[in-house]
XYZ file of C-alpha atoms in Angstrom:
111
model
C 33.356 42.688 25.687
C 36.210 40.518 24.605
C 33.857 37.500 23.850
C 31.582 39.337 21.591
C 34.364 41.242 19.576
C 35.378 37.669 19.151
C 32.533 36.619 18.316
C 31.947 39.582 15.495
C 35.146 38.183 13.955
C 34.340 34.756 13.684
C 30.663 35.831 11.779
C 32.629 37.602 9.472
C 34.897 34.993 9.018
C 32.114 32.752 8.544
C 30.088 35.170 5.826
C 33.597 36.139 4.067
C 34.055 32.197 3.448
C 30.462 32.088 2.135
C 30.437 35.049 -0.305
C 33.642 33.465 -1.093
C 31.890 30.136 -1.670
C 29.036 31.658 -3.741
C 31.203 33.795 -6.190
C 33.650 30.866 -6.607
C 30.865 28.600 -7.615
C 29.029 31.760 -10.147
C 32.981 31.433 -11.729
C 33.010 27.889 -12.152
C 29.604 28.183 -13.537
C 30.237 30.663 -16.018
C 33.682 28.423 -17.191
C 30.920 25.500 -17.376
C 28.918 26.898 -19.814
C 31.949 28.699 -21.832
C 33.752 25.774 -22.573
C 29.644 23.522 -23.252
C 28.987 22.563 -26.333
C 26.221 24.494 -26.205
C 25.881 27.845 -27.285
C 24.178 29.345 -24.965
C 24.933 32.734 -23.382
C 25.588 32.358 -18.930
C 23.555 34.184 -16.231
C 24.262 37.701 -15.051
C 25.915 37.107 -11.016
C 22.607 38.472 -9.911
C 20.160 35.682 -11.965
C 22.801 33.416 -10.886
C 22.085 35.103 -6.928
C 18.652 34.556 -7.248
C 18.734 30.972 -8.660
C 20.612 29.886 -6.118
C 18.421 31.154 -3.820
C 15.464 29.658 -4.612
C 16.886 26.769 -5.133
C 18.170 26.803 -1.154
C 14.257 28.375 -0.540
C 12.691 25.491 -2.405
C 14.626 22.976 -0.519
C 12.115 22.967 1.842
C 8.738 22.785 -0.338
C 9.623 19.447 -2.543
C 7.436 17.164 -3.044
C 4.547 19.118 -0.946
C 1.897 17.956 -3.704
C -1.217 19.192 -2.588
C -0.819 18.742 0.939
C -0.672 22.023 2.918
C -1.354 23.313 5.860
C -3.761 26.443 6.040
C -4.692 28.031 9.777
C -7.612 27.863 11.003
C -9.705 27.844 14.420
C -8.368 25.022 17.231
C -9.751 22.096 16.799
C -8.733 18.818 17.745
C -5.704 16.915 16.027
C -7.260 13.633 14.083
C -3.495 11.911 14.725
C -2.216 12.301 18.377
C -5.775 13.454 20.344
C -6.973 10.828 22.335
C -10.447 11.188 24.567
C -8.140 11.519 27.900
C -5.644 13.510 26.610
C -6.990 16.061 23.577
C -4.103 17.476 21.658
C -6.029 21.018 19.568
C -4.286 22.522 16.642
C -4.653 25.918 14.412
C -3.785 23.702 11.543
C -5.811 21.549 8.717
C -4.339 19.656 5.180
C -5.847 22.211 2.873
C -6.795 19.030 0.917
C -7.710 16.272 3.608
C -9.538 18.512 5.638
C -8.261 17.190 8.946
C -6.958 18.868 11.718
C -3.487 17.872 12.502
C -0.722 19.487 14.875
C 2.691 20.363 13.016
C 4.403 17.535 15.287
C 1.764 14.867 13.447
C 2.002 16.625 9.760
C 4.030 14.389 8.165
C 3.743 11.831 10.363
C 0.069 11.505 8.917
C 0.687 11.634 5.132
C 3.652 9.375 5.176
C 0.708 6.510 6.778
């Protein structure tokens, strides 16, 4: 039990130092726009929250364009299935219409 109490310490550690983080950057953000030339009134901490959170969220989805995966039924992957070896995925480009595993995704639209 001694490792996981330990354990349970260091994750609090670890989220103390973040909350820490993320209130300590709201503060510097509200000084920001205090001393702007600008007029204009700061975020509340929770539209600053939420902000910051989809910005960390959309991290992920830049520069998607209209490339997206949808599931579907197997079928084959158009990238890595060869006649000796098929390769099936649940997944198509929503736009391309061509089956493609998640390994070959990108791989594909960067060609």
């Amino acid at each position: 039990m001694g490792g996981v109490d330990r354990f349970d310490q260091l994750i609090q550690i670890f989220y103390y130092i973040l909350d820490a983080s993320i209130v300590n950057s709201y503060v510097l953000y509200k000084e920001t726009v205090n001393i702007s030339s600008t007029k204009e009134k700061p975020m509340s901490q929770l539209s600053f929250l939420s902000a910051f959170a989809d910005e960390l969220i959309g991290v992920h989805l830049t520069n998607v364009g209209v490339h997206v995966p949808v599931k579907v039924a197997m079928r084959r992957c158009a990238h890595c299935s060869i006649k000796n070896k098929p390769k099936r995925s649940s997944l198509i480009c929503k736009s391309c219409q061509i089956a493609l595993s998640r390994d070959c995704f990108a791989t594909f639209h960067e060609q």
